[in-house]
Structures are given as C-alpha cells and as structure tokens.
Amino acid sequence: MGKVKKKKNWYEYLWIATILYLTLGLFNILFAWLGLLCFFIPLIMSFTKKDKAYCNKYCGRGQLLELVGTKFSRNKPMPKFLKTKWFRYGFLIFFLTMFVNMLYVTYLVFNETTGLKEVITLMWTFKVPWRFNELTNVTPWIAQFAFGFYSMMLTSTILGFITMALYKPRSWCVYCPMGTMTQGVCIIKDKIK
Ligand code: SF4
C-alpha cells in the first residue's frame, strides 16, 4: 500500500508570505510596515502560548530557510561560538541597539531635523539608493521608518541565507534575535512559575 500523504496545515505555507513581503517591499517601500507583524506576533505568542510556538509553527522565514536549505545548504555543523549564549545575547543587544537607532533616525525626520533618506542600508553599512516608487505624497517619517525596517529585514534575510548555505538550513534560528528574545521570555515565564 502506498503512503498516505499528510494534508498540510495552512501555517506550513507561511514561507510564501515571507517571499511576498520581501518582494512587495521592492516595489513599494511602505509595505515594510507589515514586517511589524513579525515583531509583535512572536512576542505576544511567547507571553501567551507554551514554548516557542511561533518558531515551531508560524515563522515564514524559518520555513523558507528550511525549504531553500534542502537544496542549497552544505549541511555542515555551525561553529561553536555562534551557539554560545554570549554570541546570541550579544547579537540580540546589537540588533536592538540598531533598532533603537533606526527609531531615532525616524524621529529626526519626524521633527524635521533631517530629511528623508531614500536608501536601504544593508548589513548596517552599505547604503543602496532606493527610488522604486514615488514618495512625494507620503509623510516623510512614515517612509523613513519603512526604509529603516526594510533594511533590517533584508539584512537579517541575507544573514539567514549566508548561514543557511554555509552550515545547516536553519542556522539563522540559532542566533535570530527574535528567537533569542522569545526564548528568553519563555525561560523567564518558567522561572516565575
Ligand atoms: S528563530 Fe527566528 S527565524 Fe527561526 S523560527 Fe524563530 S523567529 Fe523564525
């Protein structure tokens, strides 16, 4: 008898949402705002659900890395230092610092200290001019936040794909700031219990 194929759940297709998000951002930077969902949903779930429910089931990025990694990963073990608490929490702190800096830049545009910069900053260093859509009718700080947030999302995606190719498909999940943060919440919750 042939194997019965298990019907997939809707959430197993969330990797499509990740591709859609990254693609839409290319055409209209304002779609970057949708990325806030990937920020708040895991946090809310870490407070309300058991374990790392978001990572285990609903993270489109994790699924995408898994999927692409089946073909394009060397499947080698990661260097040990990437798995240490020091690195994971250090990277989280670095990421959050960059996030706060991005909010500060948005604030400077909001109070008109500086003007809107239509650039995407990759790996927190490389500035790529980004003029794919007309932003004259958009409130500058709204567009500035979108540029900043999309820069972070693209940077983390690039890092995810690099570590996917070099090591195991979901190597990014080992030091993903969102994963470290939600795991931290779960640990604190357990301790309080
Ligand atoms: S660790 Fe990060 S990328 Fe991996 S599943 Fe969790 S939130 Fe998604």
Tab-separated table of N, CA and C in Angstrom, residues 26-164:
chain	number	residue	atom	x	y	z
A	26	LEU	N	10.145	45.636	-2.459
A	26	LEU	CA	10.973	46.093	-3.584
A	26	LEU	C	10.208	47.106	-4.427
A	27	PHE	N	8.892	46.896	-4.522
A	27	PHE	CA	8.095	47.762	-5.385
A	27	PHE	C	7.502	48.956	-4.661
A	28	ASN	N	7.185	48.750	-3.402
A	28	ASN	CA	6.707	49.880	-2.611
A	28	ASN	C	7.218	49.717	-1.189
A	29	ILE	N	8.104	50.610	-0.818
A	29	ILE	CA	8.791	50.508	0.475
A	29	ILE	C	7.811	50.529	1.650
A	30	LEU	N	6.634	51.117	1.434
A	30	LEU	CA	5.691	51.234	2.554
A	30	LEU	C	5.183	49.870	3.039
A	31	PHE	N	5.301	48.862	2.187
A	31	PHE	CA	4.912	47.507	2.614
A	31	PHE	C	5.794	47.009	3.760
A	32	ALA	N	6.951	47.673	3.924
A	32	ALA	CA	7.857	47.265	5.002
A	32	ALA	C	7.170	47.324	6.365
A	33	TRP	N	6.204	48.219	6.488
A	33	TRP	CA	5.486	48.333	7.769
A	33	TRP	C	4.855	47.004	8.191
A	34	LEU	N	4.468	46.199	7.223
A	34	LEU	CA	3.843	44.908	7.552
A	34	LEU	C	4.782	44.018	8.361
A	35	GLY	N	6.090	44.287	8.224
A	35	GLY	CA	7.083	43.491	8.952
A	35	GLY	C	6.917	43.597	10.460
A	36	LEU	N	6.215	44.637	10.905
A	36	LEU	CA	5.996	44.764	12.356
A	36	LEU	C	5.227	43.561	12.902
A	37	LEU	N	4.455	42.927	12.009
A	37	LEU	CA	3.722	41.729	12.440
A	37	LEU	C	4.694	40.647	12.901
A	38	CYS	N	5.841	40.546	12.178
A	38	CYS	CA	6.846	39.527	12.538
A	38	CYS	C	7.566	39.911	13.830
A	39	PHE	N	7.321	41.090	14.280
A	39	PHE	CA	7.957	41.563	15.502
A	39	PHE	C	7.007	41.348	16.687
A	40	PHE	N	5.754	41.759	16.495
A	40	PHE	CA	4.821	41.704	17.622
A	40	PHE	C	4.184	40.324	17.822
A	41	ILE	N	3.868	39.631	16.715
A	41	ILE	CA	3.193	38.326	16.878
A	41	ILE	C	4.063	37.351	17.688
A	42	PRO	N	5.370	37.177	17.346
A	42	PRO	CA	6.177	36.248	18.161
A	42	PRO	C	6.243	36.670	19.624
A	43	LEU	N	6.331	37.985	19.851
A	43	LEU	CA	6.419	38.442	21.243
A	43	LEU	C	5.132	38.136	21.999
A	44	ILE	N	4.010	38.466	21.374
A	44	ILE	CA	2.717	38.216	22.033
A	44	ILE	C	2.558	36.716	22.286
A	45	MET	N	2.932	35.910	21.270
A	45	MET	CA	2.783	34.458	21.426
A	45	MET	C	3.689	33.912	22.521
A	46	SER	N	4.868	34.512	22.665
A	46	SER	CA	5.776	33.998	23.702
A	46	SER	C	5.199	34.248	25.095
A	47	PHE	N	4.374	35.295	25.208
A	47	PHE	CA	3.751	35.568	26.506
A	47	PHE	C	2.504	34.719	26.724
A	48	THR	N	1.814	34.403	25.621
A	48	THR	CA	0.511	33.752	25.789
A	48	THR	C	0.521	32.240	25.533
A	49	LYS	N	1.490	31.764	24.739
A	49	LYS	CA	1.486	30.323	24.401
A	49	LYS	C	2.644	29.606	25.079
A	50	LYS	N	2.600	28.289	24.944
A	50	LYS	CA	3.667	27.470	25.533
A	50	LYS	C	4.871	27.416	24.599
A	51	ASP	N	6.024	27.245	25.154
A	51	ASP	CA	7.274	27.056	24.398
A	51	ASP	C	7.430	28.100	23.284
A	52	LYS	N	8.171	27.701	22.230
A	52	LYS	CA	8.387	28.652	21.140
A	52	LYS	C	7.380	28.358	20.028
A	53	ALA	N	6.107	28.576	20.334
A	53	ALA	CA	5.056	28.223	19.375
A	53	ALA	C	5.261	28.917	18.035
A	54	TYR	N	5.628	30.186	18.061
A	54	TYR	CA	5.787	30.929	16.810
A	54	TYR	C	6.892	30.299	15.957
A	55	CYS	N	8.047	30.068	16.572
A	55	CYS	CA	9.183	29.497	15.830
A	55	CYS	C	8.839	28.111	15.291
A	56	ASN	N	8.192	27.325	16.117
A	56	ASN	CA	7.939	25.946	15.717
A	56	ASN	C	6.904	25.816	14.615
A	57	LYS	N	5.953	26.765	14.582
A	57	LYS	CA	4.855	26.595	13.622
A	57	LYS	C	4.693	27.717	12.621
A	58	TYR	N	4.784	28.955	13.097
A	58	TYR	CA	4.275	30.042	12.261
A	58	TYR	C	5.320	30.934	11.605
A	59	CYS	N	6.586	30.683	11.797
A	59	CYS	CA	7.568	31.614	11.237
A	59	CYS	C	7.859	31.300	9.769
A	60	GLY	N	7.442	32.197	8.911
A	60	GLY	CA	7.651	32.014	7.469
A	60	GLY	C	9.120	32.022	7.098
A	61	ARG	N	9.888	32.826	7.782
A	61	ARG	CA	11.320	32.902	7.454
A	61	ARG	C	12.017	31.579	7.763
A	62	GLY	N	11.708	31.016	8.932
A	62	GLY	CA	12.285	29.727	9.304
A	62	GLY	C	11.924	28.664	8.273
A	63	GLN	N	10.655	28.681	7.847
A	63	GLN	CA	10.201	27.702	6.852
A	63	GLN	C	10.932	27.885	5.526
A	64	LEU	N	11.098	29.170	5.137
A	64	LEU	CA	11.763	29.449	3.859
A	64	LEU	C	13.206	28.956	3.875
A	65	LEU	N	13.896	29.194	4.993
A	65	LEU	CA	15.292	28.751	5.103
A	65	LEU	C	15.366	27.227	5.032
A	66	GLU	N	14.412	26.590	5.698
A	66	GLU	CA	14.352	25.129	5.687
A	66	GLU	C	14.183	24.614	4.256
A	67	LEU	N	13.247	25.251	3.567
A	67	LEU	CA	12.880	24.836	2.216
A	67	LEU	C	14.042	25.025	1.237
A	68	VAL	N	14.589	26.245	1.212
A	68	VAL	CA	15.693	26.529	0.284
A	68	VAL	C	16.923	25.729	0.694
A	69	GLY	N	17.076	25.558	2.007
A	69	GLY	CA	18.235	24.842	2.527
A	69	GLY	C	18.288	23.380	2.118
A	70	THR	N	17.140	22.779	1.828
A	70	THR	CA	17.160	21.369	1.428
A	70	THR	C	17.980	21.199	0.135
A	71	LYS	N	18.027	22.273	-0.665
A	71	LYS	CA	18.793	22.206	-1.921
A	71	LYS	C	20.161	22.895	-1.816
A	72	PHE	N	20.180	24.021	-1.086
A	72	PHE	CA	21.375	24.866	-1.181
A	72	PHE	C	22.207	24.966	0.101
A	73	SER	N	22.027	24.053	1.018
A	73	SER	CA	22.835	24.131	2.238
A	73	SER	C	23.931	23.073	2.202
A	74	ARG	N	25.105	23.443	2.727
A	74	ARG	CA	26.189	22.454	2.785
A	74	ARG	C	25.921	21.438	3.887
A	75	ASN	N	24.959	21.798	4.766
A	75	ASN	CA	24.602	20.914	5.877
A	75	ASN	C	25.767	20.567	6.799
A	76	LYS	N	26.576	21.565	7.075
A	76	LYS	CA	27.725	21.351	7.961
A	76	LYS	C	27.397	21.904	9.336
A	77	PRO	N	28.047	21.385	10.376
A	77	PRO	CA	27.781	21.936	11.712
A	77	PRO	C	28.251	23.388	11.807
A	78	MET	N	27.554	24.157	12.609
A	78	MET	CA	27.924	25.574	12.788
A	78	MET	C	29.137	25.690	13.686
A	79	PRO	N	29.917	26.764	13.543
A	79	PRO	CA	30.995	26.981	14.515
A	79	PRO	C	30.380	27.126	15.914
A	80	LYS	N	31.086	26.597	16.899
A	80	LYS	CA	30.507	26.557	18.248
A	80	LYS	C	30.176	27.945	18.792
A	81	PHE	N	31.032	28.937	18.443
A	81	PHE	CA	30.826	30.255	19.053
A	81	PHE	C	29.468	30.861	18.693
A	82	LEU	N	28.948	30.494	17.508
A	82	LEU	CA	27.652	31.047	17.107
A	82	LEU	C	26.508	30.549	17.998
A	83	LYS	N	26.791	29.443	18.689
A	83	LYS	CA	25.732	28.867	19.520
A	83	LYS	C	25.823	29.319	20.972
A	84	THR	N	26.912	30.000	21.320
A	84	THR	CA	27.080	30.356	22.730
A	84	THR	C	26.092	31.442	23.140
A	85	LYS	N	25.815	31.440	24.440
A	85	LYS	CA	24.916	32.457	24.987
A	85	LYS	C	25.485	33.831	24.728
A	86	TRP	N	26.783	33.978	24.869
A	86	TRP	CA	27.426	35.282	24.687
A	86	TRP	C	27.139	35.836	23.308
A	87	PHE	N	27.299	34.970	22.315
A	87	PHE	CA	27.082	35.448	20.955
A	87	PHE	C	25.604	35.754	20.724
A	88	ARG	N	24.738	34.842	21.156
A	88	ARG	CA	23.309	35.016	20.879
A	88	ARG	C	22.749	36.259	21.563
A	89	TYR	N	23.094	36.420	22.843
A	89	TYR	CA	22.574	37.597	23.558
A	89	TYR	C	23.295	38.867	23.107
A	90	GLY	N	24.585	38.730	22.770
A	90	GLY	CA	25.332	39.879	22.258
A	90	GLY	C	24.722	40.365	20.945
A	91	PHE	N	24.376	39.409	20.074
A	91	PHE	CA	23.786	39.766	18.790
A	91	PHE	C	22.408	40.400	18.987
A	92	LEU	N	21.669	39.863	19.964
A	92	LEU	CA	20.347	40.431	20.268
A	92	LEU	C	20.490	41.893	20.706
A	93	ILE	N	21.461	42.143	21.597
A	93	ILE	CA	21.667	43.512	22.081
A	93	ILE	C	22.077	44.429	20.930
A	94	PHE	N	22.963	43.927	20.092
A	94	PHE	CA	23.396	44.709	18.918
A	94	PHE	C	22.191	45.028	18.025
A	95	PHE	N	21.374	44.023	17.781
A	95	PHE	CA	20.215	44.179	16.906
A	95	PHE	C	19.234	45.203	17.482
A	96	LEU	N	18.999	45.085	18.792
A	96	LEU	CA	18.061	46.015	19.429
A	96	LEU	C	18.618	47.440	19.415
A	97	THR	N	19.945	47.564	19.582
A	97	THR	CA	20.571	48.898	19.539
A	97	THR	C	20.363	49.510	18.159
A	98	MET	N	20.543	48.701	17.124
A	98	MET	CA	20.344	49.191	15.763
A	98	MET	C	18.876	49.549	15.526
A	99	PHE	N	17.993	48.792	16.165
A	99	PHE	CA	16.559	49.063	16.042
A	99	PHE	C	16.229	50.424	16.670
A	100	VAL	N	16.779	50.657	17.865
A	100	VAL	CA	16.535	51.936	18.548
A	100	VAL	C	17.128	53.074	17.717
A	101	ASN	N	18.294	52.851	17.141
A	101	ASN	CA	18.919	53.869	16.289
A	101	ASN	C	18.021	54.191	15.089
A	102	MET	N	17.412	53.140	14.545
A	102	MET	CA	16.516	53.334	13.402
A	102	MET	C	15.294	54.170	13.829
A	103	LEU	N	14.800	53.912	15.048
A	103	LEU	CA	13.667	54.703	15.554
A	103	LEU	C	14.092	56.161	15.749
A	104	TYR	N	15.336	56.353	16.201
A	104	TYR	CA	15.847	57.703	16.431
A	104	TYR	C	15.949	58.477	15.107
A	105	VAL	N	16.452	57.797	14.081
A	105	VAL	CA	16.550	58.435	12.759
A	105	VAL	C	15.143	58.815	12.272
A	106	THR	N	14.174	57.918	12.515
A	106	THR	CA	12.784	58.205	12.127
A	106	THR	C	12.290	59.443	12.879
A	107	TYR	N	12.659	59.527	14.165
A	107	TYR	CA	12.241	60.670	14.978
A	107	TYR	C	12.833	61.976	14.431
A	108	LEU	N	14.111	61.920	14.024
A	108	LEU	CA	14.763	63.118	13.488
A	108	LEU	C	14.052	63.612	12.218
A	109	VAL	N	13.560	62.671	11.439
A	109	VAL	CA	12.824	63.052	10.227
A	109	VAL	C	11.448	63.600	10.633
A	110	PHE	N	10.868	62.964	11.660
A	110	PHE	CA	9.547	63.382	12.154
A	110	PHE	C	9.575	64.848	12.624
A	111	ASN	N	10.634	65.213	13.375
A	111	ASN	CA	10.658	66.610	13.860
A	111	ASN	C	11.464	67.541	12.923
A	112	GLU	N	11.685	67.050	11.738
A	112	GLU	CA	12.277	67.819	10.644
A	112	GLU	C	13.700	68.301	10.916
A	113	THR	N	14.433	67.588	11.783
A	113	THR	CA	15.845	67.900	11.991
A	113	THR	C	16.640	67.460	10.765
A	114	THR	N	16.255	66.307	10.215
A	114	THR	CA	16.890	65.862	8.957
A	114	THR	C	15.792	65.490	7.960
A	115	GLY	N	16.203	65.360	6.713
A	115	GLY	CA	15.234	64.995	5.679
A	115	GLY	C	15.205	63.488	5.449
A	116	LEU	N	14.227	63.069	4.683
A	116	LEU	CA	14.076	61.647	4.346
A	116	LEU	C	15.259	61.165	3.504
A	117	LYS	N	15.810	60.010	3.903
A	117	LYS	CA	16.887	59.431	3.094
A	117	LYS	C	16.350	58.194	2.391
A	118	GLU	N	16.278	58.278	1.079
A	118	GLU	CA	15.716	57.149	0.325
A	118	GLU	C	16.817	56.133	0.032
A	119	VAL	N	17.282	55.502	1.084
A	119	VAL	CA	18.320	54.472	0.925
A	119	VAL	C	17.987	53.259	1.794
A	120	ILE	N	18.459	52.126	1.341
A	120	ILE	CA	18.375	50.892	2.123
A	120	ILE	C	19.785	50.638	2.633
A	121	THR	N	19.919	50.391	3.933
A	121	THR	CA	21.258	50.118	4.473
A	121	THR	C	21.385	48.618	4.711
A	122	LEU	N	22.287	48.008	3.947
A	122	LEU	CA	22.468	46.560	4.080
A	122	LEU	C	23.612	46.258	5.031
A	123	MET	N	23.439	45.270	5.854
A	123	MET	CA	24.443	44.848	6.836
A	123	MET	C	24.901	46.046	7.686
A	124	TRP	N	24.008	46.978	7.911
A	124	TRP	CA	24.232	48.178	8.737
A	124	TRP	C	25.348	49.056	8.172
A	125	THR	N	25.777	48.815	6.950
A	125	THR	CA	26.936	49.514	6.412
A	125	THR	C	26.724	50.046	4.991
A	126	PHE	N	26.259	49.175	4.115
A	126	PHE	CA	26.224	49.531	2.689
A	126	PHE	C	24.917	50.233	2.327
A	127	LYS	N	25.061	51.446	1.843
A	127	LYS	CA	23.860	52.231	1.522
A	127	LYS	C	23.510	52.078	0.039
A	128	VAL	N	22.296	51.605	-0.205
A	128	VAL	CA	21.855	51.396	-1.587
A	128	VAL	C	20.716	52.373	-1.880
A	129	PRO	N	20.900	53.294	-2.853
A	129	PRO	CA	19.807	54.211	-3.197
A	129	PRO	C	18.572	53.425	-3.640
A	130	TRP	N	17.414	53.839	-3.172
A	130	TRP	CA	16.192	53.046	-3.385
A	130	TRP	C	15.074	53.962	-3.856
A	131	ARG	N	14.930	54.075	-5.152
A	131	ARG	CA	13.899	55.016	-5.637
A	131	ARG	C	12.927	54.294	-6.567
A	132	PHE	N	12.367	53.209	-6.090
A	132	PHE	CA	11.490	52.435	-6.960
A	132	PHE	C	10.075	52.994	-7.017
A	133	ASN	N	9.734	53.766	-5.994
A	133	ASN	CA	8.384	54.321	-6.055
A	133	ASN	C	8.367	55.778	-5.602
A	134	GLU	N	7.389	56.476	-6.096
A	134	GLU	CA	7.242	57.905	-5.825
A	134	GLU	C	6.750	58.107	-4.391
A	135	LEU	N	7.486	58.922	-3.621
A	135	LEU	CA	7.087	59.078	-2.214
A	135	LEU	C	6.687	60.515	-1.882
A	136	THR	N	6.418	61.302	-2.915
A	136	THR	CA	6.151	62.723	-2.654
A	136	THR	C	4.883	62.939	-1.817
A	137	ASN	N	3.926	62.010	-1.928
A	137	ASN	CA	2.676	62.212	-1.174
A	137	ASN	C	2.694	61.527	0.191
A	138	VAL	N	3.837	60.979	0.558
A	138	VAL	CA	3.897	60.211	1.812
A	138	VAL	C	4.550	61.057	2.903
A	139	THR	N	3.999	60.990	4.110
A	139	THR	CA	4.598	61.704	5.239
A	139	THR	C	6.032	61.166	5.417
A	140	PRO	N	7.033	62.081	5.425
A	140	PRO	CA	8.431	61.601	5.398
A	140	PRO	C	8.797	60.598	6.491
A	141	TRP	N	8.346	60.808	7.739
A	141	TRP	CA	8.792	59.876	8.788
A	141	TRP	C	8.214	58.479	8.584
A	142	ILE	N	7.032	58.418	7.955
A	142	ILE	CA	6.414	57.096	7.690
A	142	ILE	C	7.276	56.340	6.677
A	143	ALA	N	7.751	57.084	5.680
A	143	ALA	CA	8.622	56.454	4.678
A	143	ALA	C	9.979	56.117	5.307
A	144	GLN	N	10.492	57.013	6.172
A	144	GLN	CA	11.812	56.760	6.782
A	144	GLN	C	11.805	55.482	7.623
A	145	PHE	N	10.719	55.303	8.396
A	145	PHE	CA	10.614	54.083	9.198
A	145	PHE	C	10.617	52.857	8.278
A	146	ALA	N	9.874	52.980	7.168
A	146	ALA	CA	9.790	51.853	6.233
A	146	ALA	C	11.181	51.505	5.681
A	147	PHE	N	11.962	52.531	5.322
A	147	PHE	CA	13.317	52.275	4.823
A	147	PHE	C	14.168	51.580	5.894
A	148	GLY	N	14.064	52.085	7.123
A	148	GLY	CA	14.855	51.508	8.218
A	148	GLY	C	14.459	50.072	8.508
A	149	PHE	N	13.150	49.839	8.555
A	149	PHE	CA	12.674	48.499	8.909
A	149	PHE	C	12.980	47.493	7.797
A	150	TYR	N	12.788	47.944	6.562
A	150	TYR	CA	13.062	47.046	5.437
A	150	TYR	C	14.559	46.711	5.377
A	151	SER	N	15.398	47.704	5.722
A	151	SER	CA	16.851	47.463	5.770
A	151	SER	C	17.162	46.343	6.758
A	152	MET	N	16.512	46.394	7.932
A	152	MET	CA	16.757	45.363	8.941
A	152	MET	C	16.260	43.998	8.471
A	153	MET	N	15.091	43.997	7.843
A	153	MET	CA	14.529	42.729	7.388
A	153	MET	C	15.393	42.119	6.277
A	154	LEU	N	15.859	42.967	5.361
A	154	LEU	CA	16.707	42.444	4.279
A	154	LEU	C	18.040	41.941	4.835
A	155	THR	N	18.616	42.732	5.752
A	155	THR	CA	19.904	42.344	6.340
A	155	THR	C	19.789	40.997	7.042
A	156	SER	N	18.725	40.838	7.837
A	156	SER	CA	18.609	39.564	8.550
A	156	SER	C	18.333	38.415	7.576
A	157	THR	N	17.623	38.721	6.486
A	157	THR	CA	17.377	37.668	5.488
A	157	THR	C	18.702	37.256	4.835
A	158	ILE	N	19.523	38.255	4.504
A	158	ILE	CA	20.823	37.941	3.869
A	158	ILE	C	21.669	37.086	4.818
A	159	LEU	N	21.724	37.507	6.086
A	159	LEU	CA	22.495	36.720	7.065
A	159	LEU	C	21.945	35.299	7.171
A	160	GLY	N	20.608	35.221	7.151
A	160	GLY	CA	19.958	33.907	7.233
A	160	GLY	C	20.373	33.013	6.077
A	161	PHE	N	20.393	33.590	4.873
A	161	PHE	CA	20.743	32.785	3.696
A	161	PHE	C	22.232	32.429	3.677
A	162	ILE	N	23.070	33.363	4.153
A	162	ILE	CA	24.511	33.047	4.169
A	162	ILE	C	24.766	31.870	5.120
A	163	THR	N	24.195	31.963	6.329
A	163	THR	CA	24.456	30.862	7.277
A	163	THR	C	23.733	29.566	6.860
A	164	MET	N	22.612	29.747	6.138
A	164	MET	CA	21.930	28.552	5.600
A	164	MET	C	22.858	27.822	4.620
